[in-house]
mmCIF file of C-alpha atoms in Angstrom:
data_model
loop_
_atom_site.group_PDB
_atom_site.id
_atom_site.type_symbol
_atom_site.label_atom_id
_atom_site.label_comp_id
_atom_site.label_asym_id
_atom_site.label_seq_id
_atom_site.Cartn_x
_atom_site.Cartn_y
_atom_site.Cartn_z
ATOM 1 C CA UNK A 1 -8.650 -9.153 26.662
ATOM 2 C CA UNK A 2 -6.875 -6.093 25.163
ATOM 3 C CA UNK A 3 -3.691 -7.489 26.113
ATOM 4 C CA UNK A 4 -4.199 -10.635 23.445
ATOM 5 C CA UNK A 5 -4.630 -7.888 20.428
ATOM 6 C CA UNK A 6 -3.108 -5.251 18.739
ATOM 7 C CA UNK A 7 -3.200 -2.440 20.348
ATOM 8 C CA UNK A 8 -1.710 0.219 17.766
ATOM 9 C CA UNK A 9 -0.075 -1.225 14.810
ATOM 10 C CA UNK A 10 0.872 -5.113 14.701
ATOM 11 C CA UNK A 11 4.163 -6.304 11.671
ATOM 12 C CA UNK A 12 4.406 -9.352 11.009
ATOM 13 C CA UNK A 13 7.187 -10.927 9.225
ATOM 14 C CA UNK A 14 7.387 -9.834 6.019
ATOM 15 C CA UNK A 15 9.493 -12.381 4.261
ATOM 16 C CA UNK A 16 7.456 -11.937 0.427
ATOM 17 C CA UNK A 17 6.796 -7.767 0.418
ATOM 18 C CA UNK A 18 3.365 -8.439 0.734
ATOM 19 C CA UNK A 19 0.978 -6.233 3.272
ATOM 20 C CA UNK A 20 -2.303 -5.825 4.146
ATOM 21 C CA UNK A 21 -3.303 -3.389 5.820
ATOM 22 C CA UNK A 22 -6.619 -3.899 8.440
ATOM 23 C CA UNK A 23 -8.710 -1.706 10.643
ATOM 24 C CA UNK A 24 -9.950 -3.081 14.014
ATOM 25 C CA UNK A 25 -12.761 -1.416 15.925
ATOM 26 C CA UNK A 26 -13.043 -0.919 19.645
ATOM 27 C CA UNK A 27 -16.068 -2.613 19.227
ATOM 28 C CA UNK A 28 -15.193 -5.773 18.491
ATOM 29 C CA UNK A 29 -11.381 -6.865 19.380
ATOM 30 C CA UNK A 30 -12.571 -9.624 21.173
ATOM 31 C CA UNK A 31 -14.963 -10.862 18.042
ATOM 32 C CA UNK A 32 -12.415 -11.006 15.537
ATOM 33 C CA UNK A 33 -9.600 -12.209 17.602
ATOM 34 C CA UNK A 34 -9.993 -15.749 16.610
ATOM 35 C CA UNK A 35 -9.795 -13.990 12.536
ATOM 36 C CA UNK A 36 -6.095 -12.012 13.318
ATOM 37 C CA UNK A 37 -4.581 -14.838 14.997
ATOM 38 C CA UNK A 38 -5.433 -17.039 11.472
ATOM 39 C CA UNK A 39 -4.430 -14.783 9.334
ATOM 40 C CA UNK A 40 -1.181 -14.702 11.370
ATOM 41 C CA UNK A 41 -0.912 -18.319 11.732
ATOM 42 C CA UNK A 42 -1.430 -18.971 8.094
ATOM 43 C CA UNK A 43 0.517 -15.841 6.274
ATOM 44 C CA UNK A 44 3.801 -16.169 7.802
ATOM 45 C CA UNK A 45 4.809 -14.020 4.309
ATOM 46 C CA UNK A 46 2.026 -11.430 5.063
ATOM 47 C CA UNK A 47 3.299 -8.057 6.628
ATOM 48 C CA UNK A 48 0.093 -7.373 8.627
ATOM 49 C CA UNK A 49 -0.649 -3.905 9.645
ATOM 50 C CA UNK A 50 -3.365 -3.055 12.094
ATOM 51 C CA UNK A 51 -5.290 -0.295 13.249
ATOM 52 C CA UNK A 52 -7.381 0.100 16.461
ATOM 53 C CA UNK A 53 -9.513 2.653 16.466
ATOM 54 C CA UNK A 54 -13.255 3.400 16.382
ATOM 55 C CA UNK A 55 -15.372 2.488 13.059
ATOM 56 C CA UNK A 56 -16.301 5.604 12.190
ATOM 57 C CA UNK A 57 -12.577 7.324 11.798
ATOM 58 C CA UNK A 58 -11.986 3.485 10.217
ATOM 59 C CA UNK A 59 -14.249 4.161 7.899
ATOM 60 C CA UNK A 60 -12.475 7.611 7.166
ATOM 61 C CA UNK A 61 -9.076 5.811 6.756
ATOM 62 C CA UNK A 62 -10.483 2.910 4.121
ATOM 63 C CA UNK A 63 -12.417 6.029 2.042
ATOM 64 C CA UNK A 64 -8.813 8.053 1.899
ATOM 65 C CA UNK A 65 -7.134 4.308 0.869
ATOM 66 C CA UNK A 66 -5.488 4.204 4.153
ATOM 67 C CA UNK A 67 -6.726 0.182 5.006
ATOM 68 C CA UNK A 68 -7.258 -2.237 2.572
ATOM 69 C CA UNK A 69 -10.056 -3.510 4.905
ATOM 70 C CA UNK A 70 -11.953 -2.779 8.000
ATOM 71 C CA UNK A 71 -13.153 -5.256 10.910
ATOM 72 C CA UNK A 72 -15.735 -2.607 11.899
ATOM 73 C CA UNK A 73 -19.924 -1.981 12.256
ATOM 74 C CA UNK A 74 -21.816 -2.297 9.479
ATOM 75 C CA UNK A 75 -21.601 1.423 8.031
ATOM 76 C CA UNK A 76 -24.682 3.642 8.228
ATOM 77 C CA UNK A 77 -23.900 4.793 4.928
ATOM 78 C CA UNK A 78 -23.160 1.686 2.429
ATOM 79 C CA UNK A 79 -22.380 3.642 -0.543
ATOM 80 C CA UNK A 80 -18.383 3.436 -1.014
ATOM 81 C CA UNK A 81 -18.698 0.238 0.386
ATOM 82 C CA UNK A 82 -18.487 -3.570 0.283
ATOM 83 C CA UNK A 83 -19.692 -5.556 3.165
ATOM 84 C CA UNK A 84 -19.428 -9.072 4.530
ATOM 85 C CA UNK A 85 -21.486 -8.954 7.056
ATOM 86 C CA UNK A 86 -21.686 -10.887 10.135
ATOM 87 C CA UNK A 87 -23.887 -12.486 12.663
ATOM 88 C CA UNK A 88 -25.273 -9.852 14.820
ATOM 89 C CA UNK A 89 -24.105 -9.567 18.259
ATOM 90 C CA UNK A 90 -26.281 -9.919 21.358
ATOM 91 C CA UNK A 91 -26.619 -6.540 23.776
ATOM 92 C CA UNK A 92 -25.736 -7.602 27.439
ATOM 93 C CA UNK A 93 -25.897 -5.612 30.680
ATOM 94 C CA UNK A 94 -23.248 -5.834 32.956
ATOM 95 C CA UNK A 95 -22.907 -5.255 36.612
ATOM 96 C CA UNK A 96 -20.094 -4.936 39.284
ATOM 97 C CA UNK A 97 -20.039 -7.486 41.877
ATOM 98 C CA UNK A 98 -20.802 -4.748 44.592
ATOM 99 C CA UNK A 99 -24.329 -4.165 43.334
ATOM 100 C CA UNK A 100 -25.967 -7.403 45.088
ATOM 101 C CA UNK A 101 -29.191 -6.665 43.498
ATOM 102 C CA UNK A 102 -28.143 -8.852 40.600
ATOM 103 C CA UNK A 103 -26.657 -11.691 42.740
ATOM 104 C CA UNK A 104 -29.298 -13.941 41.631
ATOM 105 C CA UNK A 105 -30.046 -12.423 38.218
ATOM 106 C CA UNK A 106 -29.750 -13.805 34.709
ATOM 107 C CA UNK A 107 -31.969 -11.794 32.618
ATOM 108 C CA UNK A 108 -32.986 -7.916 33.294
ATOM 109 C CA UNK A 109 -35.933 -6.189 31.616
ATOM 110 C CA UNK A 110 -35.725 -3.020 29.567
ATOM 111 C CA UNK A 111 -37.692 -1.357 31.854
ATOM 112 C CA UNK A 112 -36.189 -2.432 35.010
ATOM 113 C CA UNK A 113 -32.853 -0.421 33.187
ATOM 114 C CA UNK A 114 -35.447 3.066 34.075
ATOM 115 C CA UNK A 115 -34.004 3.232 37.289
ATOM 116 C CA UNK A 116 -30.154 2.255 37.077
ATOM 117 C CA UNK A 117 -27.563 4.800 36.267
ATOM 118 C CA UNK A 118 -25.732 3.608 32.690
ATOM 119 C CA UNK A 119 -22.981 3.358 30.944
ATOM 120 C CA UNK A 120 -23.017 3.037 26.992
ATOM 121 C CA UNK A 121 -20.579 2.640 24.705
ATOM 122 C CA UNK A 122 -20.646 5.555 22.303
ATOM 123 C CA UNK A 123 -17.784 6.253 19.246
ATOM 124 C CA UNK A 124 -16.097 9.168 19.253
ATOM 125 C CA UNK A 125 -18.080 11.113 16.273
ATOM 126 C CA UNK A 126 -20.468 10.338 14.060
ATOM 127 C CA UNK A 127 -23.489 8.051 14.253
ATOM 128 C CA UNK A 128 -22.984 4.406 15.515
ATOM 129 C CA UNK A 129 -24.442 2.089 18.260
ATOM 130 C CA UNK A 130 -25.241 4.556 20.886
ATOM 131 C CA UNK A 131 -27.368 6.550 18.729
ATOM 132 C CA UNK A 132 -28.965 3.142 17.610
ATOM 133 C CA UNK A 133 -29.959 2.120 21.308
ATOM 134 C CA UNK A 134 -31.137 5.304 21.954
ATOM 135 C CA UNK A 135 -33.662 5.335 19.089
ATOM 136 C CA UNK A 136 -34.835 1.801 19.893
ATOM 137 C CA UNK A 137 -35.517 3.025 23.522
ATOM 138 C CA UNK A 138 -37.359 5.853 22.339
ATOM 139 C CA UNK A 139 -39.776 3.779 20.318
ATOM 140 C CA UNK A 140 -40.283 1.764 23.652
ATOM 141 C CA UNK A 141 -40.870 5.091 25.952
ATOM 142 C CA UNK A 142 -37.733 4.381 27.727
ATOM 143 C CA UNK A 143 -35.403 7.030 28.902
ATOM 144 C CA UNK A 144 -32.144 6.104 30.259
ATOM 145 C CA UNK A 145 -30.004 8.167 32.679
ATOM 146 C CA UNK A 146 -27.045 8.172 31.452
ATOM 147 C CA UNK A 147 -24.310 8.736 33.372
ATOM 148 C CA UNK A 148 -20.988 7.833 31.112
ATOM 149 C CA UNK A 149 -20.364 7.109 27.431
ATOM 150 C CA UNK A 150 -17.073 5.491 26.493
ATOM 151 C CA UNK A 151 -15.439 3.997 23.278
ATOM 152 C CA UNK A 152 -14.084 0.791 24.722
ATOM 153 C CA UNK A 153 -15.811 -2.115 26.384
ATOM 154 C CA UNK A 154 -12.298 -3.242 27.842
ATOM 155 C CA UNK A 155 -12.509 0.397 29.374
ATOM 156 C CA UNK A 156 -15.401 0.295 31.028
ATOM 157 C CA UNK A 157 -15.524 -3.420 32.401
ATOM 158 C CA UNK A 158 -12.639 -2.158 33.704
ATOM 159 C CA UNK A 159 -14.255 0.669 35.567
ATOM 160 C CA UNK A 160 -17.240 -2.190 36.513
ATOM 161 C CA UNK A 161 -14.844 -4.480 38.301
ATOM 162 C CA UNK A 162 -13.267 -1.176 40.242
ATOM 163 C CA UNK A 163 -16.288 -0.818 41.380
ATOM 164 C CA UNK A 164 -18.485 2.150 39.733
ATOM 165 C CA UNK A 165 -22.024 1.310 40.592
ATOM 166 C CA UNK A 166 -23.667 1.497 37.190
ATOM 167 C CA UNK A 167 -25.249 -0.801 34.550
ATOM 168 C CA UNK A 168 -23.421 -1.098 31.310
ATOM 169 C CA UNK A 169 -24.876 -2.251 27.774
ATOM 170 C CA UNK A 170 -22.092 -4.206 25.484
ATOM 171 C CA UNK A 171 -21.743 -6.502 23.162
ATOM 172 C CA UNK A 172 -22.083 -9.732 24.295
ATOM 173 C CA UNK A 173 -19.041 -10.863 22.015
ATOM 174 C CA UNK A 174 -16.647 -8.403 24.493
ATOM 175 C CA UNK A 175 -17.251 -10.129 27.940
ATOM 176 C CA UNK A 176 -13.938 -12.123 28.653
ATOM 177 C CA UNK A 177 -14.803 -15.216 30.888
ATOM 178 C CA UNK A 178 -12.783 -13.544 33.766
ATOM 179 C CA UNK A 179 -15.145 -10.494 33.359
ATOM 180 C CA UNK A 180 -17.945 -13.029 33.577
ATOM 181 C CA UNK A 181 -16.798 -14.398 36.902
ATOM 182 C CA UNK A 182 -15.917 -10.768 38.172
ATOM 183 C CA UNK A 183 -19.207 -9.199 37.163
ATOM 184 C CA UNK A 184 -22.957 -10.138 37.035
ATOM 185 C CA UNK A 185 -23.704 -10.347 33.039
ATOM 186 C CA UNK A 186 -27.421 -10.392 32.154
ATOM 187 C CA UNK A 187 -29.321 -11.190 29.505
ATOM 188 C CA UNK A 188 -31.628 -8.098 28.332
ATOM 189 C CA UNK A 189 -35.457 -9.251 27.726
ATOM 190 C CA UNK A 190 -36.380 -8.603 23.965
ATOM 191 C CA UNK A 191 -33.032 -6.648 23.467
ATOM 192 C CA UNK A 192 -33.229 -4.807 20.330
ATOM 193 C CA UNK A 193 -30.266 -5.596 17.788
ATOM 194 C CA UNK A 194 -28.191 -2.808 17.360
ATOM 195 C CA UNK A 195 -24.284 -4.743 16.913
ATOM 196 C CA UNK A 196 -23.491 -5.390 13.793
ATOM 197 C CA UNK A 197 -20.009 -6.977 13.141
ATOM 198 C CA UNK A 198 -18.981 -6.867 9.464
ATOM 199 C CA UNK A 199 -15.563 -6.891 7.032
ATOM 200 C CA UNK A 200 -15.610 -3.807 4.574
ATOM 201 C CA UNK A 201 -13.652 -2.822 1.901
ATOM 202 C CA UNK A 202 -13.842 -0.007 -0.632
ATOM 203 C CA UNK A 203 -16.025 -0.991 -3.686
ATOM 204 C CA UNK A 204 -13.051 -0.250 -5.440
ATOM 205 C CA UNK A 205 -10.552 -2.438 -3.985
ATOM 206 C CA UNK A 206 -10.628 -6.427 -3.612
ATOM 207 C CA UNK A 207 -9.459 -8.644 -1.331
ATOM 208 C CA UNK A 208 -5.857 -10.355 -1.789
ATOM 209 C CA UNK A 209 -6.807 -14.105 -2.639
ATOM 210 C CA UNK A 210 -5.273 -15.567 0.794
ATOM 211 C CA UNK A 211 -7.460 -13.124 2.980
ATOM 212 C CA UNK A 212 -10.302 -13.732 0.836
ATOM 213 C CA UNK A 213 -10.175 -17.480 1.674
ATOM 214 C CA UNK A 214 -10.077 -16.601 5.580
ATOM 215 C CA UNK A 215 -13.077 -14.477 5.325
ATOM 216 C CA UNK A 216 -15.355 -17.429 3.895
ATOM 217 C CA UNK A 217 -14.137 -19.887 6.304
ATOM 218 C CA UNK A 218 -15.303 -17.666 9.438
ATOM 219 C CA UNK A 219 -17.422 -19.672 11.562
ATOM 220 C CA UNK A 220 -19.595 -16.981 12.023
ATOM 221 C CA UNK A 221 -20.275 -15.967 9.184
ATOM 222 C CA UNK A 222 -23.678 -15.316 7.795
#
């Protein structure tokens, strides 16, 4: 939940002058949770700096040499860039409780979406996973009515469980196991991949040797 990670800018004890400094997307707080809380664990010395924010002003910050490294999608644009990239992440739709439609559901079809009223996630400018998901539902004929786009999946599971009547497409990776209990979550049939978790850095720039190690030993990594 949002409440287990950074929300603004986390310092840690600095005890050897070192810092890093990391950007965190909306996208995937959740994700690399599990990463931060390492890196805390293991760099007591480490003044850790982080940065919530969306990936594309993320990706602003690392190309003015404002980050050392970014926890962000996989950038449309690759050019400035170094990427580690990660094992995608599965596209969910989630449902309040109130709509009993999907009492008994596990899976939904793409076309069975036609008809619901959505909510997608959508950053806040530039090019990123919205405009991805609505491509691949072009290809397939499929237009969505959208009724709400939002930068945060905390923000709008939160509007789910207070009971807006509307479908919403995440990343499976975001869906807390209290959200799970407090909303229907459905697998989408042939879901196109559109979530792309991965570590960047500027070409430029390397790693420092201790967050380098950290990096390899992700479980998820691909």
């Amino acid at each position: 939940m949002v409440d287990d990670i950074v929300l603004e800018v986390v310092t840690i004890a600095n005890t050897e002058q070192k810092e890093v400094r990391i950007g965190l997307s909306h996208l995937y707080q959740r994700y690399f949770k599990p990463f931060l809380i390492a890196l805390h664990r293991e760099q007591a010395g480490l003044d850790i700096k982080v940065v919530v924010s969306d990936s594309g002003y993320l990706e602003r910050l690392l190309i003015e040499r404002d980050l050392d490294f970014a926890l962000i999608q996989h950038p449309a644009d690759t050019g400035a860039f170094d990427c580690i990239d990660l094992k995608p992440v599965q596209l969910v739709a989630v449902a309040p409780k109130s709509m009993d439609e999907f009492s008994n559901c596990t899976s939904i079809s793409m076309t069975q979406l036609l008809s619901r009223e959505i909510i997608m996630l959508r950053r806040s400018s530039g090019s990123g996973t919205f405009e991805a998901l609505q491509e691949q539902f072009r290809k397939q004929g499929i237009s969505l009515n959208n009724t709400l786009t939002m930068s945060q999946p905390e923000a709008i599971l939160d509007m789910l469980e207070s009971g807006m009547n509307c479908v919403a497409l995440l990343p499976d990776s975001e869906i807390s196991p209290s959200h799970r209990t407090d909303c229907h979550v459905m697998k989408i049939e042939q879901a196109p991949l559109v979530f792309f978790p991965s570590i960047v850095k500027l070409t430029s720039t390397r790693f420092i040797h201790d967050v380098d190690r950290l990096i390899r030993d992700l479980e998820d990594y691909a």
